[in-house]
PDB file of C-alpha atoms in Angstrom:
ATOM      1  CA  UNK A   1       8.074  -0.854 -43.108  1.00 56.00           C
ATOM      2  CA  UNK A   2       7.698   2.683 -41.740  1.00 58.00           C
ATOM      3  CA  UNK A   3       4.881   1.538 -39.448  1.00 55.00           C
ATOM      4  CA  UNK A   4       7.030  -1.256 -37.975  1.00 53.00           C
ATOM      5  CA  UNK A   5       9.865   1.195 -37.409  1.00 46.00           C
ATOM      6  CA  UNK A   6       7.487   3.684 -35.769  1.00 49.00           C
ATOM      7  CA  UNK A   7       6.058   0.963 -33.473  1.00 57.00           C
ATOM      8  CA  UNK A   8       9.567  -0.190 -32.572  1.00 49.00           C
ATOM      9  CA  UNK A   9      10.587   3.400 -31.752  1.00 49.00           C
ATOM     10  CA  UNK A  10       7.452   3.897 -29.633  1.00 50.00           C
ATOM     11  CA  UNK A  11       8.128   0.697 -27.647  1.00 51.00           C
ATOM     12  CA  UNK A  12      11.723   1.771 -26.982  1.00 44.00           C
ATOM     13  CA  UNK A  13      10.528   5.197 -25.870  1.00 42.00           C
ATOM     14  CA  UNK A  14       7.968   3.633 -23.524  1.00 44.00           C
ATOM     15  CA  UNK A  15      10.558   1.281 -22.002  1.00 46.00           C
ATOM     16  CA  UNK A  16      12.934   4.203 -21.517  1.00 44.00           C
ATOM     17  CA  UNK A  17      10.230   6.275 -19.796  1.00 42.00           C
ATOM     18  CA  UNK A  18       9.306   3.416 -17.470  1.00 42.00           C
ATOM     19  CA  UNK A  19      12.954   2.854 -16.585  1.00 43.00           C
ATOM     20  CA  UNK A  20      13.265   6.499 -15.525  1.00 45.00           C
ATOM     21  CA  UNK A  21      10.189   6.541 -13.287  1.00 60.00           C
ATOM     22  CA  UNK A  22      10.472   6.201  -9.527  1.00 84.00           C
ATOM     23  CA  UNK A  23       7.979   5.492  -6.800  1.00 86.00           C
ATOM     24  CA  UNK A  24       7.556   8.255  -4.256  1.00 90.00           C
ATOM     25  CA  UNK A  25       5.745   8.381  -0.912  1.00 92.00           C
ATOM     26  CA  UNK A  26       6.374  11.988   0.125  1.00 90.00           C
ATOM     27  CA  UNK A  27       2.588  12.512   0.411  1.00 93.00           C
ATOM     28  CA  UNK A  28       2.229   9.673   2.967  1.00 93.00           C
ATOM     29  CA  UNK A  29       2.898   9.803   6.700  1.00 94.00           C
ATOM     30  CA  UNK A  30       6.374   8.398   7.259  1.00 94.00           C
ATOM     31  CA  UNK A  31       8.550   7.883  10.337  1.00 95.00           C
ATOM     32  CA  UNK A  32      12.279   7.461  10.894  1.00 95.00           C
ATOM     33  CA  UNK A  33      13.075   3.768  11.345  1.00 93.00           C
ATOM     34  CA  UNK A  34      13.903   2.890  14.940  1.00 93.00           C
ATOM     35  CA  UNK A  35      15.250  -0.631  15.242  1.00 94.00           C
ATOM     36  CA  UNK A  36      13.714  -2.881  17.944  1.00 96.00           C
ATOM     37  CA  UNK A  37      11.459  -0.057  19.157  1.00 96.00           C
ATOM     38  CA  UNK A  38       7.646  -0.146  18.929  1.00 97.00           C
ATOM     39  CA  UNK A  39       6.391   2.562  16.542  1.00 97.00           C
ATOM     40  CA  UNK A  40       3.069   3.816  15.189  1.00 98.00           C
ATOM     41  CA  UNK A  41       2.037   5.413  11.921  1.00 97.00           C
ATOM     42  CA  UNK A  42      -1.454   6.911  11.780  1.00 97.00           C
ATOM     43  CA  UNK A  43      -2.978   7.204   8.339  1.00 96.00           C
ATOM     44  CA  UNK A  44      -6.444   8.278   7.245  1.00 97.00           C
ATOM     45  CA  UNK A  45      -8.201   4.887   7.548  1.00 97.00           C
ATOM     46  CA  UNK A  46      -5.560   2.605   9.105  1.00 97.00           C
ATOM     47  CA  UNK A  47      -3.175   2.787  12.045  1.00 97.00           C
ATOM     48  CA  UNK A  48      -0.003   0.695  11.878  1.00 98.00           C
ATOM     49  CA  UNK A  49       1.694  -0.399  15.118  1.00 98.00           C
ATOM     50  CA  UNK A  50       4.965  -2.181  14.352  1.00 98.00           C
ATOM     51  CA  UNK A  51       8.550  -3.000  15.237  1.00 98.00           C
ATOM     52  CA  UNK A  52      11.425  -2.999  12.760  1.00 96.00           C
ATOM     53  CA  UNK A  53      14.543  -5.131  13.055  1.00 94.00           C
ATOM     54  CA  UNK A  54      17.480  -6.042  10.887  1.00 90.00           C
ATOM     55  CA  UNK A  55      17.343  -9.333   9.037  1.00 87.00           C
ATOM     56  CA  UNK A  56      20.173 -11.048   7.235  1.00 85.00           C
ATOM     57  CA  UNK A  57      21.673  -9.924   3.918  1.00 81.00           C
ATOM     58  CA  UNK A  58      20.582  -6.260   3.930  1.00 83.00           C
ATOM     59  CA  UNK A  59      16.993  -6.964   4.930  1.00 90.00           C
ATOM     60  CA  UNK A  60      14.574  -5.193   7.262  1.00 93.00           C
ATOM     61  CA  UNK A  61      11.868  -7.231   9.006  1.00 96.00           C
ATOM     62  CA  UNK A  62       8.735  -5.201   9.840  1.00 97.00           C
ATOM     63  CA  UNK A  63       6.121  -6.898  12.077  1.00 98.00           C
ATOM     64  CA  UNK A  64       3.010  -5.518  13.671  1.00 98.00           C
ATOM     65  CA  UNK A  65      -0.742  -4.998  13.483  1.00 98.00           C
ATOM     66  CA  UNK A  66      -2.959  -2.630  11.565  1.00 97.00           C
ATOM     67  CA  UNK A  67      -6.251  -1.270  12.864  1.00 98.00           C
ATOM     68  CA  UNK A  68      -9.144   0.171  10.853  1.00 97.00           C
ATOM     69  CA  UNK A  69     -10.475   3.617  11.819  1.00 96.00           C
ATOM     70  CA  UNK A  70     -12.841   6.271  10.396  1.00 96.00           C
ATOM     71  CA  UNK A  71     -14.846   3.617   8.544  1.00 96.00           C
ATOM     72  CA  UNK A  72     -18.665   3.394   8.296  1.00 94.00           C
ATOM     73  CA  UNK A  73     -20.460   1.762  11.229  1.00 94.00           C
ATOM     74  CA  UNK A  74     -21.978  -0.892   8.925  1.00 93.00           C
ATOM     75  CA  UNK A  75     -18.549  -2.020   7.626  1.00 94.00           C
ATOM     76  CA  UNK A  76     -17.649  -5.306   9.286  1.00 94.00           C
ATOM     77  CA  UNK A  77     -16.135  -7.431   6.519  1.00 95.00           C
ATOM     78  CA  UNK A  78     -12.956  -7.076   4.440  1.00 96.00           C
ATOM     79  CA  UNK A  79     -13.717  -7.922   0.805  1.00 94.00           C
ATOM     80  CA  UNK A  80     -10.239  -6.933  -0.464  1.00 95.00           C
ATOM     81  CA  UNK A  81      -7.111  -5.728   1.331  1.00 97.00           C
ATOM     82  CA  UNK A  82      -3.667  -4.912  -0.015  1.00 97.00           C
ATOM     83  CA  UNK A  83      -0.968  -3.610   2.344  1.00 98.00           C
ATOM     84  CA  UNK A  84       2.434  -2.340   1.251  1.00 97.00           C
ATOM     85  CA  UNK A  85       5.468  -1.434   3.354  1.00 97.00           C
ATOM     86  CA  UNK A  86       7.886   1.125   1.907  1.00 96.00           C
ATOM     87  CA  UNK A  87      11.437   2.004   2.938  1.00 94.00           C
ATOM     88  CA  UNK A  88      12.392   5.425   1.667  1.00 92.00           C
ATOM     89  CA  UNK A  89      14.764   8.335   2.050  1.00 91.00           C
ATOM     90  CA  UNK A  90      13.871  11.726   3.533  1.00 90.00           C
ATOM     91  CA  UNK A  91      12.464  13.013   0.220  1.00 90.00           C
ATOM     92  CA  UNK A  92      10.122  10.010  -0.062  1.00 92.00           C
ATOM     93  CA  UNK A  93      11.969   8.133  -2.827  1.00 92.00           C
ATOM     94  CA  UNK A  94      11.035   4.460  -2.434  1.00 92.00           C
ATOM     95  CA  UNK A  95      14.124   2.280  -2.042  1.00 90.00           C
ATOM     96  CA  UNK A  96      12.433  -1.011  -1.101  1.00 91.00           C
ATOM     97  CA  UNK A  97       8.850  -2.246  -0.902  1.00 94.00           C
ATOM     98  CA  UNK A  98       6.782  -5.357  -0.340  1.00 96.00           C
ATOM     99  CA  UNK A  99       3.097  -5.952  -1.033  1.00 97.00           C
ATOM    100  CA  UNK A 100       0.809  -8.354   0.866  1.00 97.00           C
ATOM    101  CA  UNK A 101      -2.659  -9.343  -0.373  1.00 97.00           C
ATOM    102  CA  UNK A 102      -5.052 -10.605   2.312  1.00 96.00           C
ATOM    103  CA  UNK A 103      -7.920 -13.083   2.106  1.00 95.00           C
ATOM    104  CA  UNK A 104     -11.493 -11.877   2.609  1.00 95.00           C
ATOM    105  CA  UNK A 105     -12.374 -11.969   6.310  1.00 96.00           C
ATOM    106  CA  UNK A 106     -14.246 -10.194   9.098  1.00 97.00           C
ATOM    107  CA  UNK A 107     -12.552  -7.028  10.348  1.00 96.00           C
ATOM    108  CA  UNK A 108     -10.530  -8.184  13.370  1.00 95.00           C
ATOM    109  CA  UNK A 109     -11.110  -6.124  16.521  1.00 90.00           C
ATOM    110  CA  UNK A 110      -7.594  -6.885  17.818  1.00 93.00           C
ATOM    111  CA  UNK A 111      -5.952  -5.690  14.625  1.00 95.00           C
ATOM    112  CA  UNK A 112      -4.756  -7.484  11.532  1.00 97.00           C
ATOM    113  CA  UNK A 113      -1.224  -8.897  11.881  1.00 97.00           C
ATOM    114  CA  UNK A 114       1.354  -8.229   9.178  1.00 98.00           C
ATOM    115  CA  UNK A 115       4.959  -9.115   8.481  1.00 97.00           C
ATOM    116  CA  UNK A 116       7.115  -7.610   5.742  1.00 97.00           C
ATOM    117  CA  UNK A 117      10.618  -8.576   4.658  1.00 96.00           C
ATOM    118  CA  UNK A 118      12.176  -5.694   2.730  1.00 93.00           C
ATOM    119  CA  UNK A 119      15.371  -6.392   0.799  1.00 89.00           C
ATOM    120  CA  UNK A 120      17.567  -3.362   0.293  1.00 82.00           C
ATOM    121  CA  UNK A 121      19.329  -3.008  -3.020  1.00 77.00           C
ATOM    122  CA  UNK A 122      22.642  -1.204  -3.074  1.00 71.00           C
ATOM    123  CA  UNK A 123      21.885   2.485  -3.154  1.00 67.00           C
ATOM    124  CA  UNK A 124      23.637   5.767  -2.569  1.00 62.00           C
ATOM    125  CA  UNK A 125      20.529   7.089  -0.769  1.00 68.00           C
ATOM    126  CA  UNK A 126      20.312   6.640   2.986  1.00 71.00           C
ATOM    127  CA  UNK A 127      17.330   4.509   3.988  1.00 74.00           C
ATOM    128  CA  UNK A 128      15.991   6.122   7.087  1.00 87.00           C
ATOM    129  CA  UNK A 129      12.200   6.220   6.834  1.00 94.00           C
ATOM    130  CA  UNK A 130       9.315   3.786   6.706  1.00 96.00           C
ATOM    131  CA  UNK A 131       5.700   4.174   5.666  1.00 97.00           C
ATOM    132  CA  UNK A 132       2.808   2.033   4.530  1.00 97.00           C
ATOM    133  CA  UNK A 133       0.276   2.028   1.729  1.00 97.00           C
ATOM    134  CA  UNK A 134      -3.084   0.327   1.481  1.00 97.00           C
ATOM    135  CA  UNK A 135      -6.062  -0.360  -0.688  1.00 97.00           C
ATOM    136  CA  UNK A 136      -9.203  -1.976   0.673  1.00 97.00           C
ATOM    137  CA  UNK A 137     -12.869  -2.615   0.069  1.00 95.00           C
ATOM    138  CA  UNK A 138     -15.250  -3.194   3.003  1.00 95.00           C
ATOM    139  CA  UNK A 139     -18.835  -4.449   3.124  1.00 92.00           C
ATOM    140  CA  UNK A 140     -21.475  -5.253   5.768  1.00 90.00           C
ATOM    141  CA  UNK A 141     -20.987  -9.052   5.476  1.00 86.00           C
ATOM    142  CA  UNK A 142     -19.214 -11.826   3.590  1.00 84.00           C
ATOM    143  CA  UNK A 143     -22.016 -12.482   1.101  1.00 82.00           C
ATOM    144  CA  UNK A 144     -22.701  -8.857   0.193  1.00 76.00           C
ATOM    145  CA  UNK A 145     -22.829  -8.207  -3.545  1.00 71.00           C
ATOM    146  CA  UNK A 146     -22.845  -4.825  -5.237  1.00 67.00           C
ATOM    147  CA  UNK A 147     -25.852  -4.238  -7.463  1.00 61.00           C
ATOM    148  CA  UNK A 148     -25.199  -4.268 -11.182  1.00 55.00           C
ATOM    149  CA  UNK A 149     -27.308  -1.161 -11.768  1.00 56.00           C
ATOM    150  CA  UNK A 150     -27.559   2.028  -9.769  1.00 58.00           C
ATOM    151  CA  UNK A 151     -30.804   3.304  -8.256  1.00 55.00           C
ATOM    152  CA  UNK A 152     -30.413   7.094  -8.191  1.00 55.00           C
ATOM    153  CA  UNK A 153     -34.157   7.829  -7.951  1.00 53.00           C
ATOM    154  CA  UNK A 154     -34.867   5.503  -5.031  1.00 49.00           C
ATOM    155  CA  UNK A 155     -31.891   6.711  -3.002  1.00 49.00           C
ATOM    156  CA  UNK A 156     -30.618   3.162  -2.484  1.00 51.00           C
ATOM    157  CA  UNK A 157     -26.865   2.944  -2.196  1.00 63.00           C
ATOM    158  CA  UNK A 158     -24.459   0.063  -2.338  1.00 71.00           C
ATOM    159  CA  UNK A 159     -22.825  -0.532   1.019  1.00 84.00           C
ATOM    160  CA  UNK A 160     -19.257  -0.786  -0.211  1.00 88.00           C
ATOM    161  CA  UNK A 161     -16.529   1.361   1.301  1.00 92.00           C
ATOM    162  CA  UNK A 162     -13.298   1.751  -0.667  1.00 94.00           C
ATOM    163  CA  UNK A 163     -10.131   3.548   0.452  1.00 95.00           C
ATOM    164  CA  UNK A 164      -6.583   3.753  -0.844  1.00 96.00           C
ATOM    165  CA  UNK A 165      -3.331   5.505  -0.002  1.00 94.00           C
ATOM    166  CA  UNK A 166      -0.168   4.400  -1.785  1.00 91.00           C
ATOM    167  CA  UNK A 167       2.985   5.457  -3.609  1.00 89.00           C
ATOM    168  CA  UNK A 168       2.823   7.359  -6.880  1.00 83.00           C
ATOM    169  CA  UNK A 169       5.082   7.403  -9.934  1.00 82.00           C
ATOM    170  CA  UNK A 170       7.131  10.498 -10.520  1.00 74.00           C
TER     171      UNK A 170
END
């Protein structure tokens, strides 16, 4: 009986802790939102060129293209790509977000198009900034497979490039 009570208490404590956590993007490059004006956010491995506009029912529509940069010369194929758009206040508190997961594909030279629809919940914080997050894995080609074992003595390396920048819990 005591064990069940202890487990129940632990679950309630965990739920309470999760309810109190917030996403924050203060460590990411963010820009003030300018409606119907082309904008750019430069991050470590991706540049985002976009335009924001108002949608209906307290929604922002963010459309644009993202371009890869600072990646290895051999990287030409996207194995995995997750992009997230964040609306936040000046301190970086995330007030709305949307995640997009992309299909595997060659890295497009003309940029990868994106479109986010961010619904704003009622909040006392002013929403005046936007930023993006990402997580991706690149390879030399579509059929490239990582080896199951490493080869430290031969110097062979897997040709997989992984990068990520996203919100954190506070």
